[in-house]
Coordinates of C-alpha atoms in Angstrom, one line a residue:
M1 CA 32.8 3.0 -13.2
T2 CA 35.3 3.6 -10.4
V3 CA 34.8 3.4 -6.7
V4 CA 34.8 7.2 -6.6
K5 CA 31.9 7.2 -9.0
V6 CA 30.1 4.7 -7.0
K7 CA 29.9 7.2 -4.2
L8 CA 27.6 9.2 -6.4
L9 CA 25.0 6.4 -6.2
I10 CA 24.3 6.8 -2.5
P11 CA 22.3 10.0 -1.7
A12 CA 18.8 8.6 -2.3
L13 CA 19.6 5.6 -0.1
T14 CA 20.0 7.7 3.1
A15 CA 16.4 8.7 3.5
A16 CA 15.1 5.9 5.7
G17 CA 16.0 2.6 7.3
V18 CA 14.3 -0.6 6.3
V19 CA 13.4 -3.5 8.6
V20 CA 14.9 -6.7 7.2
A21 CA 14.5 -9.1 10.1
A22 CA 12.0 -11.8 9.4
S23 CA 9.7 -11.0 12.3
A24 CA 6.1 -10.2 12.9
T25 CA 6.8 -6.5 12.9
V26 CA 4.3 -4.6 10.7
L27 CA 6.1 -2.2 8.5
S28 CA 4.4 1.2 8.6
A29 CA 2.8 2.4 5.4
R30 CA 2.0 5.8 3.9
S31 CA -1.5 7.0 3.9
S32 CA -3.2 6.7 0.5
A33 CA -5.7 9.4 1.3
S34 CA -4.0 12.0 -0.7
G35 CA -6.6 11.8 -3.5
T36 CA -4.0 11.0 -6.2
T37 CA -5.6 10.5 -9.6
H38 CA -4.4 7.3 -11.3
A39 CA -4.2 7.1 -15.1
A40 CA -5.1 3.4 -15.1
A41 CA -8.5 2.2 -14.0
Q42 CA -8.9 -0.4 -11.3
D43 CA -11.0 -3.5 -11.0
S44 CA -13.4 -4.1 -8.2
S45 CA -10.7 -5.2 -5.8
G46 CA -8.7 -2.1 -6.6
L47 CA -5.4 -4.1 -6.9
T48 CA -5.5 -5.3 -10.5
P49 CA -5.1 -2.3 -12.7
K50 CA -6.8 -2.1 -16.0
P51 CA -4.8 -0.7 -19.0
P52 CA -5.2 3.0 -19.7
A53 CA -7.8 4.1 -22.3
G54 CA -6.7 2.9 -25.7
F55 CA -4.6 0.0 -24.4
A56 CA -5.4 -3.7 -24.0
G57 CA -3.7 -6.4 -22.1
R58 CA -3.2 -10.1 -23.1
K59 CA -0.8 -13.0 -22.8
V60 CA 1.2 -15.0 -25.3
K61 CA 3.2 -18.2 -24.7
V62 CA 6.9 -17.7 -25.3
G63 CA 8.6 -21.1 -25.1
D64 CA 7.2 -22.6 -21.9
V65 CA 6.3 -19.2 -20.3
H66 CA 3.2 -17.1 -20.6
I67 CA 4.2 -13.4 -20.8
N68 CA 1.6 -10.8 -20.0
F69 CA 1.8 -7.4 -21.8
V70 CA -0.2 -4.2 -22.3
E71 CA -0.2 -2.5 -25.7
G72 CA -1.7 0.5 -27.5
G73 CA -1.1 3.3 -29.9
E74 CA -0.1 3.6 -33.5
G75 CA 3.3 4.1 -35.0
P76 CA 6.8 2.6 -34.6
T77 CA 7.3 0.1 -31.9
L78 CA 8.3 1.3 -28.4
V79 CA 8.9 -1.3 -25.7
L80 CA 9.0 -0.4 -22.0
L81 CA 10.7 -2.7 -19.6
H82 CA 10.0 -2.3 -15.9
G83 CA 12.1 -2.8 -12.8
Y84 CA 11.9 -4.3 -9.3
P85 CA 9.4 -4.5 -7.6
Q86 CA 7.2 -3.3 -10.4
T87 CA 5.1 -4.5 -13.4
W88 CA 3.9 -2.9 -16.6
Y89 CA 2.0 -0.5 -14.3
E90 CA 5.2 1.4 -13.6
W91 CA 4.6 3.1 -17.0
H92 CA 0.9 3.9 -16.6
K93 CA 1.4 7.6 -16.1
I94 CA 3.3 8.1 -19.4
M95 CA 1.8 5.4 -21.7
P96 CA -1.1 7.5 -23.0
A97 CA 1.2 10.4 -24.1
L98 CA 3.7 8.0 -25.7
A99 CA 0.9 6.2 -27.5
K100 CA 0.1 9.3 -29.5
H101 CA 3.4 8.7 -31.4
Y102 CA 4.2 5.0 -31.0
H103 CA 2.8 1.5 -30.7
V104 CA 3.6 1.0 -27.0
I105 CA 4.3 -2.4 -25.6
A106 CA 4.8 -2.8 -21.9
P107 CA 5.3 -6.5 -20.8
D108 CA 5.5 -8.0 -17.3
L109 CA 8.9 -9.6 -17.2
R110 CA 9.1 -13.3 -16.3
G111 CA 8.2 -13.6 -12.6
A112 CA 6.3 -10.3 -12.5
G113 CA 2.7 -9.2 -12.7
D114 CA 0.5 -11.6 -14.6
S115 CA 3.4 -13.4 -16.3
D116 CA 4.4 -16.9 -15.2
A117 CA 7.1 -17.4 -12.5
P118 CA 8.9 -20.6 -13.4
A119 CA 11.7 -22.0 -11.3
T120 CA 14.6 -20.7 -13.5
G121 CA 15.4 -18.3 -16.3
Y122 CA 16.0 -15.0 -14.4
D123 CA 19.3 -14.0 -15.9
K124 CA 18.9 -11.0 -18.1
K125 CA 19.9 -12.8 -21.2
T126 CA 16.9 -15.1 -20.8
L127 CA 14.6 -12.3 -19.8
A128 CA 15.7 -10.5 -23.0
T129 CA 15.0 -13.7 -25.0
D130 CA 11.4 -13.7 -23.5
V131 CA 10.9 -10.2 -24.8
H132 CA 12.3 -11.0 -28.2
G133 CA 10.0 -14.0 -28.4
L134 CA 7.0 -11.8 -27.5
L135 CA 7.9 -9.2 -30.1
T136 CA 8.5 -11.8 -32.8
Q137 CA 5.0 -13.2 -32.3
L138 CA 3.6 -9.7 -32.5
H139 CA 5.7 -9.1 -35.7
R140 CA 7.2 -6.1 -33.9
D141 CA 10.8 -7.4 -33.5
H142 CA 12.5 -5.0 -36.0
D143 CA 13.0 -1.2 -35.8
I144 CA 12.2 -1.0 -32.1
R145 CA 12.8 1.7 -29.5
L146 CA 13.6 0.1 -26.2
V147 CA 13.4 1.7 -22.8
G148 CA 14.5 0.1 -19.6
H149 CA 14.4 1.1 -15.9
D150 CA 16.1 -0.6 -13.0
I151 CA 16.2 -4.4 -13.7
G152 CA 14.5 -3.5 -17.1
T153 CA 17.7 -1.5 -17.9
M154 CA 19.7 -4.7 -17.5
V155 CA 17.3 -6.6 -19.7
A156 CA 17.2 -3.8 -22.3
Y157 CA 21.0 -3.8 -22.6
A158 CA 21.0 -7.6 -22.9
Y159 CA 18.4 -7.3 -25.7
A160 CA 20.3 -4.6 -27.6
A161 CA 23.6 -6.6 -27.3
A162 CA 21.9 -9.7 -28.7
H163 CA 19.9 -7.9 -31.4
P164 CA 21.7 -4.6 -32.2
Q165 CA 20.4 -4.5 -35.8
D166 CA 16.8 -4.5 -34.5
V167 CA 17.1 -1.7 -31.9
T168 CA 16.9 1.7 -33.4
K169 CA 17.3 3.6 -30.2
L170 CA 17.9 2.5 -26.6
V171 CA 17.2 4.2 -23.2
L172 CA 18.9 2.9 -20.1
S173 CA 17.8 4.5 -16.8
E174 CA 18.6 4.2 -13.1
A175 CA 20.6 0.9 -13.0
P176 CA 24.1 -0.3 -13.8
I177 CA 24.8 -2.7 -16.6
P178 CA 25.9 -5.7 -14.5
D179 CA 29.7 -6.0 -14.6
Q180 CA 32.6 -6.2 -12.1
T181 CA 31.8 -2.8 -10.6
L182 CA 28.7 -4.3 -8.9
Y183 CA 31.1 -5.8 -6.4
N184 CA 32.4 -2.4 -5.4
F185 CA 29.0 -1.1 -4.3
P186 CA 29.0 -0.5 -0.5
S187 CA 26.1 -1.8 1.6
L188 CA 26.8 0.8 4.2
T189 CA 28.3 4.3 3.8
S190 CA 29.1 7.2 6.2
K191 CA 25.7 8.8 5.1
G192 CA 23.6 5.7 5.7
P193 CA 22.5 2.6 3.8
G194 CA 24.0 1.8 0.5
F195 CA 23.2 -1.1 -1.8
W196 CA 22.3 -3.5 1.0
N197 CA 19.5 -5.0 -1.1
F198 CA 21.8 -6.5 -3.7
G199 CA 23.4 -8.7 -1.1
F200 CA 20.3 -9.3 0.9
F201 CA 18.3 -10.5 -2.0
N202 CA 21.1 -13.0 -2.8
V203 CA 20.6 -14.8 0.5
T204 CA 19.2 -18.2 -0.5
N205 CA 18.2 -19.7 2.8
G206 CA 14.7 -18.3 2.6
L207 CA 15.3 -15.2 4.8
P208 CA 14.3 -12.6 2.1
E209 CA 11.2 -14.5 1.2
Q210 CA 10.2 -14.9 4.8
T211 CA 10.8 -11.2 5.5
V212 CA 8.3 -10.2 2.8
K213 CA 5.8 -13.0 3.2
D214 CA 2.3 -11.7 4.2
R215 CA 3.5 -8.1 4.3
E216 CA 4.2 -7.6 0.6
A217 CA 2.5 -4.2 0.2
Q218 CA 4.2 -2.9 3.4
W219 CA 7.5 -4.1 2.1
I220 CA 7.2 -2.4 -1.2
D221 CA 5.8 0.8 0.4
R222 CA 8.8 1.2 2.6
F223 CA 11.3 0.0 -0.1
T224 CA 10.0 2.5 -2.7
D225 CA 9.8 5.3 -0.1
M226 CA 13.5 4.8 0.8
L227 CA 14.6 5.3 -2.8
A228 CA 12.1 8.2 -3.6
Y229 CA 12.7 11.9 -3.6
N230 CA 9.1 12.8 -4.5
K231 CA 7.3 10.7 -1.9
D232 CA 4.0 10.8 -3.8
G233 CA 5.5 9.3 -6.9
V234 CA 4.8 5.8 -5.8
T235 CA 1.8 5.9 -3.5
A236 CA 0.7 3.5 -0.9
H237 CA -2.0 2.3 -3.3
D238 CA 0.6 1.8 -6.0
A239 CA 2.6 -0.3 -3.5
A240 CA -0.5 -2.3 -2.7
I241 CA -0.9 -3.1 -6.5
Y242 CA 2.7 -4.2 -6.8
G243 CA 2.3 -6.2 -3.5
H244 CA -0.8 -7.9 -4.9
Y245 CA 1.3 -9.4 -7.7
L246 CA 4.2 -10.2 -5.4
K247 CA 1.8 -12.4 -3.4
Q248 CA 1.1 -14.6 -6.4
P249 CA 2.7 -18.1 -6.2
G250 CA 6.4 -18.0 -7.0
H251 CA 6.6 -14.3 -7.6
T252 CA 8.4 -13.2 -4.5
R253 CA 11.1 -15.8 -5.1
A254 CA 11.2 -14.8 -8.7
S255 CA 11.8 -11.2 -7.9
F256 CA 14.8 -12.1 -5.8
E257 CA 16.0 -14.4 -8.6
W258 CA 16.5 -11.3 -10.7
F259 CA 19.3 -10.4 -8.3
R260 CA 20.5 -13.9 -7.6
T261 CA 21.4 -14.2 -11.3
L262 CA 23.6 -11.1 -11.4
N263 CA 26.8 -13.1 -11.3
Q264 CA 25.7 -14.8 -14.5
D265 CA 24.8 -11.4 -16.0
V266 CA 28.3 -10.1 -15.1
S267 CA 29.8 -13.1 -16.9
D268 CA 27.5 -12.6 -20.0
N269 CA 28.4 -9.0 -20.2
E270 CA 32.1 -9.6 -20.3
L271 CA 31.5 -11.0 -23.7
N272 CA 28.9 -8.4 -24.7
A273 CA 31.4 -5.6 -23.8
K274 CA 33.8 -6.7 -26.5
T275 CA 31.4 -5.2 -29.1
K276 CA 30.2 -1.8 -28.3
L277 CA 26.6 -0.8 -29.2
T278 CA 26.4 1.7 -32.0
M279 CA 22.8 2.8 -32.0
P280 CA 21.9 6.1 -30.2
V281 CA 21.7 5.5 -26.4
L282 CA 20.1 7.7 -23.8
A283 CA 21.6 7.0 -20.4
I284 CA 19.7 8.6 -17.5
G285 CA 20.3 8.9 -13.8
A286 CA 18.3 10.7 -11.2
Q287 CA 19.7 13.6 -9.1
Y288 CA 18.9 11.9 -5.8
S289 CA 19.9 8.4 -6.9
L290 CA 22.4 7.1 -9.4
G291 CA 23.1 10.4 -11.1
Q292 CA 26.0 10.8 -13.4
S293 CA 27.2 7.3 -12.8
V294 CA 24.7 5.9 -15.3
P295 CA 26.0 7.7 -18.4
D296 CA 29.6 7.4 -17.2
Q297 CA 29.3 3.6 -17.2
V298 CA 27.2 3.3 -20.3
R299 CA 29.8 5.1 -22.3
R300 CA 32.0 2.0 -21.8
Y301 CA 29.4 -0.1 -23.6
A302 CA 28.2 2.2 -26.4
T303 CA 29.7 4.7 -28.8
N304 CA 26.8 7.1 -29.3
V305 CA 25.7 8.0 -25.8
T306 CA 23.6 11.0 -24.6
G307 CA 23.9 11.3 -20.8
E308 CA 21.3 13.1 -18.7
V309 CA 20.7 13.6 -15.0
V310 CA 17.1 14.3 -14.1
P311 CA 16.8 16.9 -11.3
N312 CA 14.5 16.7 -8.4
S313 CA 13.9 12.9 -8.7
G314 CA 14.8 9.8 -6.9
H315 CA 15.0 6.3 -8.3
W316 CA 11.4 6.0 -9.6
L317 CA 11.8 8.5 -12.4
Y318 CA 8.8 7.5 -14.5
E319 CA 6.5 7.8 -11.5
E320 CA 8.1 10.7 -9.7
Q321 CA 8.5 12.9 -12.8
P322 CA 6.2 11.5 -15.5
T323 CA 5.8 14.7 -17.5
E324 CA 9.5 15.4 -17.4
M325 CA 10.3 11.9 -18.4
T326 CA 7.7 11.8 -21.2
N327 CA 9.3 15.0 -22.7
R328 CA 12.8 13.6 -22.4
L329 CA 11.8 10.3 -24.1
L330 CA 10.1 12.1 -26.9
A331 CA 12.9 14.5 -27.4
F332 CA 15.4 11.6 -27.7
L333 CA 13.2 9.1 -29.6
G334 CA 11.5 11.6 -31.9
N335 CA 7.7 12.0 -32.4
G336 CA 7.2 8.7 -34.3

């Protein structure tokens, strides 16, 4: 990806500013009184979503880390890997439809949701190892269809690079594969904010953690709003759910560690890039976010790439355009 292509990544980032000073300012939040119907039920607190009908959640210990996941459906294995600042719940709108054709597994990555948040292990190679350990215990580690979004895309690529013989089809959406082009992403453009968060999250003196502390839901509400085209895709209630998990001990720091390990990911992918992936890969960008830059970059890492740009969507594809994304996934993956 060249610097010219990077300019394609900016449009969705110009919608709104974000307060990043660690002050007592309360970030404004969207009203959740829109009556949006949620596919997943809620517990009595309203902030711990229950799996959709036909799904169940549980934990397994992978090495020294407990990994939470939700699974349901019958058929070949389909694994969904979420992004920042999300959990398995990112997929709740599309999981029931996918479960008609696949056995769907949606884990919380290390440091997210109900999974543990240890001090280390947030490079994407280690996160992929967690997922592989989970699937091995479930006897689902062969013939898998793997879908990643945002940070989950980086993990999905690391998984496919480590276990290419086990990944039948791969979907990478709305994130770059970490390589040297990351360092070309501008934090400020003539149209407004660029990829400021990549640098900000890498500050290690506690500033990012203090910025978010005690305002997790407001932070996520404004962060998701800034990157959204369809503003009701991630509602204020959804942001509160994600914020609830971010408040858990160690989870805010862990979420930033996903970004603080990008230098290691770049180094790891210099080796991975020497062997291109050969399985079918669907590379997806959103019209009002990363766009064509996603398939353009993925073609440097894989030989059999289908590139698509989803119209009328910002970064949160699977929540902004759930029906469209379900149809696109099934068209690429097949009907089981």
